[in-house]
Short mmCIF file of N, CA and C in Angstrom, two decimals:
data_model
loop_
_atom_site.label_atom_id
_atom_site.label_comp_id
_atom_site.label_asym_id
_atom_site.label_seq_id
_atom_site.Cartn_x
_atom_site.Cartn_y
_atom_site.Cartn_z
N PRO A 12 -77.79 67.96 -129.29
CA PRO A 12 -76.95 66.82 -128.97
C PRO A 12 -76.67 66.74 -127.48
N ARG A 13 -76.17 65.62 -127.09
CA ARG A 13 -75.82 65.39 -125.70
C ARG A 13 -74.63 66.26 -125.31
N SER A 14 -74.69 66.84 -124.09
CA SER A 14 -73.62 67.72 -123.62
C SER A 14 -72.54 66.91 -122.90
N TYR A 15 -71.31 67.34 -123.08
CA TYR A 15 -70.17 66.70 -122.43
C TYR A 15 -69.39 67.74 -121.64
N GLY A 16 -68.90 67.37 -120.45
CA GLY A 16 -68.04 68.25 -119.68
C GLY A 16 -68.79 69.21 -118.79
N ASP A 17 -68.03 70.14 -118.22
CA ASP A 17 -68.57 71.14 -117.31
C ASP A 17 -69.16 72.31 -118.10
N THR A 18 -70.10 73.00 -117.45
CA THR A 18 -70.68 74.19 -118.05
C THR A 18 -69.64 75.30 -118.12
N LEU A 19 -69.61 76.00 -119.26
CA LEU A 19 -68.65 77.09 -119.44
C LEU A 19 -69.38 78.42 -119.40
N GLU A 20 -68.70 79.42 -118.89
CA GLU A 20 -69.25 80.78 -118.83
C GLU A 20 -68.87 81.52 -120.11
N THR A 21 -69.84 82.23 -120.68
CA THR A 21 -69.58 83.05 -121.86
C THR A 21 -69.69 84.52 -121.47
N THR A 22 -68.74 85.31 -121.94
CA THR A 22 -68.65 86.73 -121.61
C THR A 22 -68.31 87.51 -122.87
N ILE A 23 -68.93 88.68 -123.02
CA ILE A 23 -68.64 89.53 -124.17
C ILE A 23 -68.35 90.95 -123.68
N PHE A 24 -67.29 91.54 -124.21
CA PHE A 24 -66.94 92.94 -123.95
C PHE A 24 -67.16 93.70 -125.26
N VAL A 25 -67.85 94.83 -125.18
CA VAL A 25 -68.19 95.57 -126.39
C VAL A 25 -68.00 97.07 -126.15
N ASP A 26 -67.63 97.77 -127.21
CA ASP A 26 -67.49 99.22 -127.13
C ASP A 26 -67.70 99.80 -128.53
N SER A 27 -67.96 101.09 -128.59
CA SER A 27 -68.07 101.75 -129.88
C SER A 27 -67.32 103.08 -129.83
N ASP A 28 -66.98 103.55 -131.00
CA ASP A 28 -66.32 104.85 -131.16
C ASP A 28 -67.19 105.68 -132.08
N HIS A 29 -67.89 106.66 -131.51
CA HIS A 29 -68.85 107.46 -132.27
C HIS A 29 -68.16 108.28 -133.34
N ALA A 30 -68.68 108.19 -134.58
CA ALA A 30 -68.18 108.96 -135.73
C ALA A 30 -66.68 108.78 -135.94
N HIS A 31 -66.23 107.55 -135.85
CA HIS A 31 -64.80 107.24 -135.96
C HIS A 31 -64.23 107.62 -137.33
N ASP A 32 -64.96 107.27 -138.38
CA ASP A 32 -64.50 107.57 -139.73
C ASP A 32 -64.76 109.04 -140.04
N LEU A 33 -63.71 109.81 -140.27
CA LEU A 33 -63.83 111.25 -140.47
C LEU A 33 -64.50 111.62 -141.79
N VAL A 34 -64.49 110.73 -142.76
CA VAL A 34 -65.10 111.02 -144.06
C VAL A 34 -66.58 110.66 -144.04
N THR A 35 -66.91 109.43 -143.65
CA THR A 35 -68.31 108.98 -143.68
C THR A 35 -69.04 109.24 -142.37
N ARG A 36 -68.32 109.54 -141.30
CA ARG A 36 -68.87 109.79 -139.95
C ARG A 36 -69.53 108.55 -139.35
N ARG A 37 -69.23 107.37 -139.90
CA ARG A 37 -69.79 106.14 -139.34
C ARG A 37 -69.01 105.74 -138.11
N SER A 38 -69.71 105.15 -137.16
CA SER A 38 -69.12 104.74 -135.90
C SER A 38 -68.47 103.36 -136.04
N LEU A 39 -67.65 103.02 -135.07
CA LEU A 39 -66.92 101.76 -135.06
C LEU A 39 -67.38 100.92 -133.89
N THR A 40 -67.60 99.62 -134.12
CA THR A 40 -67.96 98.68 -133.05
C THR A 40 -66.80 97.72 -132.85
N GLY A 41 -66.42 97.53 -131.60
CA GLY A 41 -65.39 96.56 -131.25
C GLY A 41 -65.96 95.56 -130.26
N LEU A 42 -65.60 94.28 -130.44
CA LEU A 42 -66.19 93.24 -129.62
C LEU A 42 -65.19 92.12 -129.39
N VAL A 43 -65.16 91.58 -128.16
CA VAL A 43 -64.36 90.40 -127.84
C VAL A 43 -65.26 89.46 -127.05
N ALA A 44 -65.36 88.20 -127.49
CA ALA A 44 -66.18 87.20 -126.80
C ALA A 44 -65.26 86.13 -126.22
N PHE A 45 -65.54 85.76 -124.97
CA PHE A 45 -64.76 84.75 -124.26
C PHE A 45 -65.64 83.56 -123.92
N VAL A 46 -65.08 82.36 -124.04
CA VAL A 46 -65.69 81.15 -123.50
C VAL A 46 -64.73 80.70 -122.41
N GLY A 47 -65.20 80.75 -121.17
CA GLY A 47 -64.28 80.57 -120.05
C GLY A 47 -63.36 81.77 -120.03
N SER A 48 -62.06 81.52 -120.09
CA SER A 48 -61.10 82.64 -120.12
C SER A 48 -60.40 82.74 -121.47
N THR A 49 -60.95 82.05 -122.49
CA THR A 49 -60.33 82.03 -123.81
C THR A 49 -61.10 82.89 -124.80
N PRO A 50 -60.43 83.84 -125.44
CA PRO A 50 -61.13 84.63 -126.47
C PRO A 50 -61.38 83.75 -127.70
N VAL A 51 -62.64 83.71 -128.15
CA VAL A 51 -63.00 82.87 -129.29
C VAL A 51 -63.53 83.68 -130.47
N LEU A 52 -63.87 84.94 -130.24
CA LEU A 52 -64.41 85.78 -131.29
C LEU A 52 -64.01 87.22 -130.99
N TRP A 53 -63.51 87.91 -132.00
CA TRP A 53 -63.18 89.33 -131.83
C TRP A 53 -63.28 90.00 -133.19
N PHE A 54 -63.73 91.22 -133.18
CA PHE A 54 -63.75 91.99 -134.42
C PHE A 54 -63.92 93.47 -134.11
N SER A 55 -63.58 94.26 -135.10
CA SER A 55 -63.77 95.69 -135.08
C SER A 55 -64.23 96.08 -136.47
N LYS A 56 -65.43 96.67 -136.57
CA LYS A 56 -65.93 97.03 -137.90
C LYS A 56 -66.80 98.28 -137.82
N ARG A 57 -66.94 98.92 -138.97
CA ARG A 57 -67.79 100.10 -139.04
C ARG A 57 -69.26 99.71 -138.95
N GLN A 58 -70.04 100.54 -138.30
CA GLN A 58 -71.47 100.29 -138.21
C GLN A 58 -72.13 100.62 -139.56
N GLY A 59 -73.28 100.01 -139.80
CA GLY A 59 -73.94 100.14 -141.09
C GLY A 59 -74.56 101.50 -141.36
N ALA A 60 -74.90 102.23 -140.32
CA ALA A 60 -75.56 103.52 -140.50
C ALA A 60 -74.84 104.60 -139.70
N VAL A 61 -75.05 105.83 -140.06
CA VAL A 61 -74.45 106.94 -139.33
C VAL A 61 -75.26 107.18 -138.06
N ALA A 62 -74.59 107.14 -136.91
CA ALA A 62 -75.26 107.37 -135.62
C ALA A 62 -75.23 108.87 -135.31
N SER A 63 -76.37 109.39 -134.87
CA SER A 63 -76.45 110.82 -134.59
C SER A 63 -75.98 111.17 -133.18
N SER A 64 -75.72 110.15 -132.34
CA SER A 64 -75.26 110.41 -130.98
C SER A 64 -74.41 109.24 -130.48
N THR A 65 -73.66 109.49 -129.42
CA THR A 65 -72.88 108.43 -128.79
C THR A 65 -73.80 107.33 -128.29
N TYR A 66 -74.94 107.72 -127.73
CA TYR A 66 -75.91 106.74 -127.23
C TYR A 66 -76.35 105.79 -128.34
N GLN A 67 -76.67 106.33 -129.50
CA GLN A 67 -77.12 105.49 -130.61
C GLN A 67 -76.01 104.55 -131.08
N ALA A 68 -74.77 105.03 -131.12
CA ALA A 68 -73.64 104.19 -131.53
C ALA A 68 -73.41 103.08 -130.51
N GLU A 69 -73.47 103.40 -129.22
CA GLU A 69 -73.26 102.40 -128.18
C GLU A 69 -74.41 101.38 -128.16
N PHE A 70 -75.64 101.84 -128.38
CA PHE A 70 -76.77 100.93 -128.39
C PHE A 70 -76.68 99.97 -129.57
N SER A 71 -76.26 100.46 -130.72
CA SER A 71 -76.07 99.61 -131.89
C SER A 71 -74.99 98.56 -131.62
N ALA A 72 -73.92 98.96 -130.94
CA ALA A 72 -72.86 98.02 -130.59
C ALA A 72 -73.36 96.96 -129.61
N LEU A 73 -74.18 97.36 -128.65
CA LEU A 73 -74.74 96.41 -127.69
C LEU A 73 -75.68 95.43 -128.38
N ARG A 74 -76.45 95.90 -129.35
CA ARG A 74 -77.33 95.02 -130.13
C ARG A 74 -76.51 93.98 -130.88
N THR A 75 -75.40 94.41 -131.48
CA THR A 75 -74.51 93.49 -132.17
C THR A 75 -73.95 92.45 -131.21
N ALA A 76 -73.58 92.88 -130.00
CA ALA A 76 -73.06 91.95 -129.00
C ALA A 76 -74.12 90.93 -128.60
N ALA A 77 -75.36 91.35 -128.46
CA ALA A 77 -76.44 90.42 -128.10
C ALA A 77 -76.65 89.39 -129.21
N GLU A 78 -76.60 89.83 -130.46
CA GLU A 78 -76.74 88.91 -131.59
C GLU A 78 -75.60 87.90 -131.60
N GLU A 79 -74.38 88.36 -131.33
CA GLU A 79 -73.23 87.46 -131.30
C GLU A 79 -73.33 86.48 -130.13
N ALA A 80 -73.88 86.92 -129.00
CA ALA A 80 -74.05 86.03 -127.85
C ALA A 80 -75.01 84.89 -128.19
N ILE A 81 -76.11 85.22 -128.86
CA ILE A 81 -77.07 84.18 -129.26
C ILE A 81 -76.42 83.18 -130.21
N SER A 82 -75.68 83.68 -131.20
CA SER A 82 -75.01 82.81 -132.17
C SER A 82 -73.95 81.94 -131.50
N LEU A 83 -73.17 82.53 -130.60
CA LEU A 83 -72.12 81.80 -129.90
C LEU A 83 -72.70 80.68 -129.04
N ARG A 84 -73.75 80.98 -128.28
CA ARG A 84 -74.37 79.96 -127.43
C ARG A 84 -74.96 78.83 -128.26
N TYR A 85 -75.58 79.17 -129.40
CA TYR A 85 -76.14 78.14 -130.27
C TYR A 85 -75.03 77.24 -130.82
N MET A 86 -73.93 77.85 -131.27
CA MET A 86 -72.82 77.07 -131.81
C MET A 86 -72.22 76.14 -130.76
N LEU A 87 -72.05 76.64 -129.52
CA LEU A 87 -71.50 75.82 -128.46
C LEU A 87 -72.41 74.64 -128.13
N ARG A 88 -73.73 74.89 -128.10
CA ARG A 88 -74.68 73.80 -127.84
C ARG A 88 -74.62 72.76 -128.96
N CYS A 89 -74.48 73.20 -130.21
CA CYS A 89 -74.37 72.27 -131.34
C CYS A 89 -73.11 71.43 -131.27
N LEU A 90 -72.06 71.97 -130.66
CA LEU A 90 -70.81 71.23 -130.51
C LEU A 90 -70.82 70.31 -129.29
N GLY A 91 -71.92 70.32 -128.53
CA GLY A 91 -72.03 69.44 -127.37
C GLY A 91 -71.49 70.03 -126.09
N ILE A 92 -71.19 71.31 -126.09
CA ILE A 92 -70.69 71.97 -124.89
C ILE A 92 -71.89 72.40 -124.06
N PRO A 93 -71.92 72.04 -122.77
CA PRO A 93 -73.10 72.34 -121.95
C PRO A 93 -73.28 73.84 -121.69
N ILE A 94 -74.24 74.42 -122.37
CA ILE A 94 -74.62 75.82 -122.18
C ILE A 94 -76.11 75.80 -121.85
N PRO A 95 -76.48 76.06 -120.59
CA PRO A 95 -77.90 75.99 -120.23
C PRO A 95 -78.73 77.01 -120.99
N SER A 96 -79.89 76.58 -121.47
CA SER A 96 -80.78 77.49 -122.19
C SER A 96 -81.93 77.96 -121.30
N ASP A 97 -81.89 77.59 -120.00
CA ASP A 97 -82.98 77.96 -119.09
C ASP A 97 -82.72 79.28 -118.37
N GLY A 98 -81.64 79.98 -118.71
CA GLY A 98 -81.34 81.26 -118.08
C GLY A 98 -80.51 81.15 -116.81
N SER A 99 -80.08 79.94 -116.45
CA SER A 99 -79.31 79.78 -115.22
C SER A 99 -77.86 80.23 -115.38
N ALA A 100 -77.37 80.33 -116.60
CA ALA A 100 -76.00 80.80 -116.85
C ALA A 100 -76.01 81.72 -118.06
N PRO A 101 -76.51 82.95 -117.91
CA PRO A 101 -76.59 83.85 -119.06
C PRO A 101 -75.22 84.35 -119.50
N THR A 102 -75.14 84.77 -120.73
CA THR A 102 -73.92 85.40 -121.23
C THR A 102 -73.84 86.81 -120.65
N LYS A 103 -72.71 87.13 -120.06
CA LYS A 103 -72.50 88.47 -119.50
C LYS A 103 -71.96 89.37 -120.61
N ILE A 104 -72.62 90.51 -120.80
CA ILE A 104 -72.18 91.48 -121.80
C ILE A 104 -71.79 92.75 -121.07
N PHE A 105 -70.55 93.17 -121.27
CA PHE A 105 -70.03 94.36 -120.60
C PHE A 105 -69.84 95.49 -121.61
N GLY A 106 -70.43 96.64 -121.29
CA GLY A 106 -70.28 97.84 -122.09
C GLY A 106 -69.90 98.98 -121.17
N ASP A 107 -69.59 100.15 -121.75
CA ASP A 107 -69.13 101.26 -120.92
C ASP A 107 -70.06 102.47 -120.92
N ASN A 108 -71.28 102.32 -121.42
CA ASN A 108 -72.22 103.43 -121.45
C ASN A 108 -73.37 103.14 -120.51
N PHE A 109 -73.44 103.85 -119.41
CA PHE A 109 -74.44 103.59 -118.37
C PHE A 109 -75.87 103.74 -118.88
N SER A 110 -76.13 104.74 -119.70
CA SER A 110 -77.49 104.97 -120.22
C SER A 110 -77.97 103.79 -121.05
N VAL A 111 -77.11 103.28 -121.91
CA VAL A 111 -77.47 102.13 -122.75
C VAL A 111 -77.70 100.89 -121.89
N ILE A 112 -76.84 100.67 -120.92
CA ILE A 112 -76.97 99.49 -120.06
C ILE A 112 -78.29 99.56 -119.29
N GLU A 113 -78.64 100.71 -118.76
CA GLU A 113 -79.89 100.87 -118.01
C GLU A 113 -81.11 100.66 -118.90
N ASN A 114 -81.07 101.18 -120.12
CA ASN A 114 -82.22 101.04 -121.02
C ASN A 114 -82.35 99.64 -121.60
N ALA A 115 -81.24 98.91 -121.70
CA ALA A 115 -81.29 97.56 -122.27
C ALA A 115 -81.53 96.49 -121.22
N SER A 116 -81.42 96.81 -119.94
CA SER A 116 -81.59 95.83 -118.87
C SER A 116 -83.06 95.69 -118.52
N ASP A 117 -83.38 94.57 -117.88
CA ASP A 117 -84.77 94.32 -117.43
C ASP A 117 -85.20 95.34 -116.40
#
């Protein structure tokens, strides 16, 4: 559809807690997504599989954040909000694990 208004910046903050659940040892993913300065999506849930390391738990959380970024951008475009699909305004995803960020970056 036709876009209306100014382009908005999308940002996602993500983190995980390795082996959070003491019984099942499953890790926890937490995520907050912003459009402009407004939080529009947030959740905290257990990961589907047991992670054998902090790196694996953080990487799984980053993958979840990337999936949510794609869904969020698609939804905003469907609502007529100008979100460029040419890469000129990418969604910024912030995590706290340097190894995962380095391995997931170009």
